[in-house]
Tab-separated table of C-alpha atoms in Angstrom:
chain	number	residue	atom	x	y	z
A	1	UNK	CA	73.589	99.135	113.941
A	2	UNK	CA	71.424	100.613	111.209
A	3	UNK	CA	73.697	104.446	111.636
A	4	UNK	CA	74.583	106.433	108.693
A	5	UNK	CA	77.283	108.793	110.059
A	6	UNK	CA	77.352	111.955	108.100
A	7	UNK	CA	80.262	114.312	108.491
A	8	UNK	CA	78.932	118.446	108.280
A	9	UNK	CA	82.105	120.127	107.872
A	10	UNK	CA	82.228	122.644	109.765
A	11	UNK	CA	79.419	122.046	112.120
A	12	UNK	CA	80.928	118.580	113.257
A	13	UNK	CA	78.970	115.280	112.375
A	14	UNK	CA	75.671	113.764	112.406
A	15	UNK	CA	74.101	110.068	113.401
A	16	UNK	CA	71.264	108.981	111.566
A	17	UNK	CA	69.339	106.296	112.018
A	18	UNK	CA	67.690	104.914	108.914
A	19	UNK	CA	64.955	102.695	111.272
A	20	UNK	CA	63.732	105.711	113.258
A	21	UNK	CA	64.770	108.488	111.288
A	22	UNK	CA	66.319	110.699	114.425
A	23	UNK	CA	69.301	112.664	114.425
A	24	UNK	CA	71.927	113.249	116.734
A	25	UNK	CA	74.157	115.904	116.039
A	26	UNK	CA	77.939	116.087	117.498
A	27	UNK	CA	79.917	119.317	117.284
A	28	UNK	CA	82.946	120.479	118.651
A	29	UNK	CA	80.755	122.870	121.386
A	30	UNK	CA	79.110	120.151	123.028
A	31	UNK	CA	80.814	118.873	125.924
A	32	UNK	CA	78.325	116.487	128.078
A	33	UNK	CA	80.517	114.730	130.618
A	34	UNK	CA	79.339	111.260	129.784
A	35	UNK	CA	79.764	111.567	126.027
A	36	UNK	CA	83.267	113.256	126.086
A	37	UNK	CA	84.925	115.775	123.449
A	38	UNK	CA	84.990	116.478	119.476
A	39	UNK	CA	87.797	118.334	119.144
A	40	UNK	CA	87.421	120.090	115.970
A	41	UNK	CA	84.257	120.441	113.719
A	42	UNK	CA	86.222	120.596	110.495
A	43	UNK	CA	85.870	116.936	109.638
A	44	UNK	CA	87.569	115.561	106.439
A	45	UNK	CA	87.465	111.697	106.595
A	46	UNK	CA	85.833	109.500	108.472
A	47	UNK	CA	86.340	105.730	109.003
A	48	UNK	CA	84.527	102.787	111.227
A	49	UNK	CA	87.035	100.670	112.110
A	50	UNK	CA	86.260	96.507	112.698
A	51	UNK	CA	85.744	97.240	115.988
A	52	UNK	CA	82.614	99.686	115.352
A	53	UNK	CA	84.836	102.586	116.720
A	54	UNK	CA	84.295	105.549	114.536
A	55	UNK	CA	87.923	107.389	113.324
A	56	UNK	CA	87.192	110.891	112.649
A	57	UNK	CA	90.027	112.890	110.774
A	58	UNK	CA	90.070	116.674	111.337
A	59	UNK	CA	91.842	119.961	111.215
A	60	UNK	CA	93.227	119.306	114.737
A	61	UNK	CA	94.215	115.559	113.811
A	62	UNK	CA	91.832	112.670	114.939
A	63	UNK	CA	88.955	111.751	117.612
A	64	UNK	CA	87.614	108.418	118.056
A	65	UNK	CA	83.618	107.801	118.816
A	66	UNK	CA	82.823	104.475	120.511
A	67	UNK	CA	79.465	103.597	118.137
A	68	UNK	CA	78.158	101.323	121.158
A	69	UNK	CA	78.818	103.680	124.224
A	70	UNK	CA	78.395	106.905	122.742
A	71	UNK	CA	81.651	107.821	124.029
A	72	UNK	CA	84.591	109.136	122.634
A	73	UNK	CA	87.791	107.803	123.160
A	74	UNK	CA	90.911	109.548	124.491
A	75	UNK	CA	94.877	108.860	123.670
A	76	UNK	CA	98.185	109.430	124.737
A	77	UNK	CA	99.084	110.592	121.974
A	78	UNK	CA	95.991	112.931	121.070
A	79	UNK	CA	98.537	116.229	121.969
A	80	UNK	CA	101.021	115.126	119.141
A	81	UNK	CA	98.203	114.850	116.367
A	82	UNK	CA	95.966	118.529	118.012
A	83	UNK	CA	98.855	120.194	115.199
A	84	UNK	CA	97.330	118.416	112.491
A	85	UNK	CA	95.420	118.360	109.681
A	86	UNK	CA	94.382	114.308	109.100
A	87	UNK	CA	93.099	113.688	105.187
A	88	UNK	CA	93.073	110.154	105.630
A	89	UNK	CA	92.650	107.439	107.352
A	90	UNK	CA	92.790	103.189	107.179
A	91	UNK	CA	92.544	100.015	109.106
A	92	UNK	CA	95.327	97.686	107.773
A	93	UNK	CA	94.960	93.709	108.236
A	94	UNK	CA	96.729	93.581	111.397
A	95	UNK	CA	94.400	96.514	112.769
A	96	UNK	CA	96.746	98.952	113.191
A	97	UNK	CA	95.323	102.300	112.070
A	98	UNK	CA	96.573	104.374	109.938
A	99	UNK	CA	96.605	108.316	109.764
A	100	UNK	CA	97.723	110.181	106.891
A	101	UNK	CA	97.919	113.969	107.911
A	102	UNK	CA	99.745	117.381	106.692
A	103	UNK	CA	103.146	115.928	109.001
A	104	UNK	CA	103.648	112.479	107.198
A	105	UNK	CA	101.666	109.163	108.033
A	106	UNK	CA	100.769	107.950	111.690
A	107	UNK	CA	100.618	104.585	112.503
A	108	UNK	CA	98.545	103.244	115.493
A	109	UNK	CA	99.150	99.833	116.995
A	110	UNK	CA	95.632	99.708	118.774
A	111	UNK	CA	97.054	96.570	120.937
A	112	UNK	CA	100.533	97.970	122.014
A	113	UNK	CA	99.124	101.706	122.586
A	114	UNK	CA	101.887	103.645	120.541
A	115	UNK	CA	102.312	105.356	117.554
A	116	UNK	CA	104.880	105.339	114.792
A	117	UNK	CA	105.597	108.254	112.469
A	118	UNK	CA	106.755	108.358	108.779
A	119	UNK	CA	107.806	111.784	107.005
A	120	UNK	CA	110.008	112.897	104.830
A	121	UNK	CA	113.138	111.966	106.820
A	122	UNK	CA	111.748	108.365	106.810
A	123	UNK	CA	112.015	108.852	103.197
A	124	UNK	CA	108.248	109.457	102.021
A	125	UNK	CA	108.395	111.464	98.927
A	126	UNK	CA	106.601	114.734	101.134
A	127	UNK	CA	104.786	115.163	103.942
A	128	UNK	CA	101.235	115.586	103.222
A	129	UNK	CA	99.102	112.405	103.055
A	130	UNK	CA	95.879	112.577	100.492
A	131	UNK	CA	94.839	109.139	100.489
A	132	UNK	CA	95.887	105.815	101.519
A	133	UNK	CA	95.078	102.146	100.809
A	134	UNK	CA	96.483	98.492	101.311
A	135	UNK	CA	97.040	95.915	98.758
A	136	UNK	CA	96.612	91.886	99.025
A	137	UNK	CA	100.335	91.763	100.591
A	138	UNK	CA	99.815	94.058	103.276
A	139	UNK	CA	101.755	96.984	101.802
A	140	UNK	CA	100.298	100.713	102.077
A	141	UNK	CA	100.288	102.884	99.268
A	142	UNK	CA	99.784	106.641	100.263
A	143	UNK	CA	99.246	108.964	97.643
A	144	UNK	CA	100.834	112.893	98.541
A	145	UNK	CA	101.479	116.023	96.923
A	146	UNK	CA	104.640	114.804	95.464
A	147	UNK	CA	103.988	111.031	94.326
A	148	UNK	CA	103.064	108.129	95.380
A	149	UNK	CA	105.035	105.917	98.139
A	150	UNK	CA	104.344	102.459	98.339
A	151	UNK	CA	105.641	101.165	102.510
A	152	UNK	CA	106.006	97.992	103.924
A	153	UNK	CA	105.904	98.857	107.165
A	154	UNK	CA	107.658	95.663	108.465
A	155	UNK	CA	110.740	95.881	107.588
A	156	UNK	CA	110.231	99.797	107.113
A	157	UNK	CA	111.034	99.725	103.051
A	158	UNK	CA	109.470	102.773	100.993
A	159	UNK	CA	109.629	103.003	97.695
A	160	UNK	CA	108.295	106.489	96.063
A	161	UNK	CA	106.940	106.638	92.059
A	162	UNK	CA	107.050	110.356	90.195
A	163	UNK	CA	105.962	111.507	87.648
A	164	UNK	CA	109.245	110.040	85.529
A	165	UNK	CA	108.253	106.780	86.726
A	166	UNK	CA	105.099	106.416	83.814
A	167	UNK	CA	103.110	108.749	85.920
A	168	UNK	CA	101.575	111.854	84.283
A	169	UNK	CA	101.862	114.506	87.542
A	170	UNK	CA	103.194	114.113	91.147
A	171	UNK	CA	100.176	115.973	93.205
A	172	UNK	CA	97.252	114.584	94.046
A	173	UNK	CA	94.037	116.360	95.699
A	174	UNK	CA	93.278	115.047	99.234
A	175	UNK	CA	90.595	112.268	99.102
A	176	UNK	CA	92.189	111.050	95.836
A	177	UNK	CA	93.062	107.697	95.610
A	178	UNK	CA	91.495	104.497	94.421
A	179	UNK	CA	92.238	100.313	94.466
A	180	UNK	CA	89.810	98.192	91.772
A	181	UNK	CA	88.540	94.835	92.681
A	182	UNK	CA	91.567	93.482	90.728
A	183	UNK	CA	94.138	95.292	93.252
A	184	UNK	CA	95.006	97.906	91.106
């Protein structure tokens, strides 16, 4: 829609538009009735989904902005991720979004309404998500601060690489991960 979404951290986000130049700014202390709620002004991802909706990760778990209504969107399940820190998020092919957070990975089924959650007990190799991706299979790959954990979330298989698996350290920063045009 010609938006550049622009997150301020700290002082919430901002819309741009590059064809008039105006700003709108959204912040946790604004609370217009027709527009609805940002929880948390500490934004550290942001994602627009294929529906235009606008996932914002934060330091009290998610929002979601409707791009077209100017709304944002409430959940079920938005008092389970308010004790959360979300580093990461991602749309997987079936468009199911993912969450990955300081308390393991969250998976939304958009369709079905309901949320599925992987930690350590699931067997991910720890619980803090820094950055996750999906290969040409459908798998997600979630980097953490203790390895990397390639899931299949289908027939809920996770297989976690360390450091003695050819890797040279088992943390990574949140933010860091990376798939080339090849896959890799």
């Amino acid at each position: 829609q010609g938006n550049l979404y622009i997150s301020t951290f700290g002082t919430g986000f901002c819309r741009y538009n590059t064809s008039t130049g105006s700003i709108q700014r959204f912040e946790a202390s604004t609370s217009a009735s027709t527009k609805g709620l940002l929880s948390n002004n500490w934004i550290s991802t942001m994602f627009l989904d294929s529906e235009g909706l606008l996932w914002l990760g934060h330091y009290k778990g998610i929002d979601c902005f409707n791009t077209r209504t100017n709304r944002f969107l409430s959940f079920k399940f938005s008092d389970i991720m308010s004790k959360t820190i979300c580093f990461s998020l991602l749309e997987d092919h079936k468009g199911n979004i993912c969450f990955g957070t300081n308390t393991g990975l969250y998976v939304y089924n958009k369709k079905k309404q309901s949320i599925k959650h992987y930690t350590i007990e699931s067997g991910l190799s720890n619980n803090v998500i820094s950055g996750l991706e999906e290969d040409e299979k459908g798998d997600i790959w979630c980097s953490t601060f203790n390895g990397i954990n390639h899931l299949n979330l289908y027939n809920n298989q996770i297989i976690k690489y360390y450091s003695d698996n050819g890797r040279s350290n088992n943390g990574y920063t949140c933010g860091a991960y990376f798939k080339d045009k090849d896959g890799l």
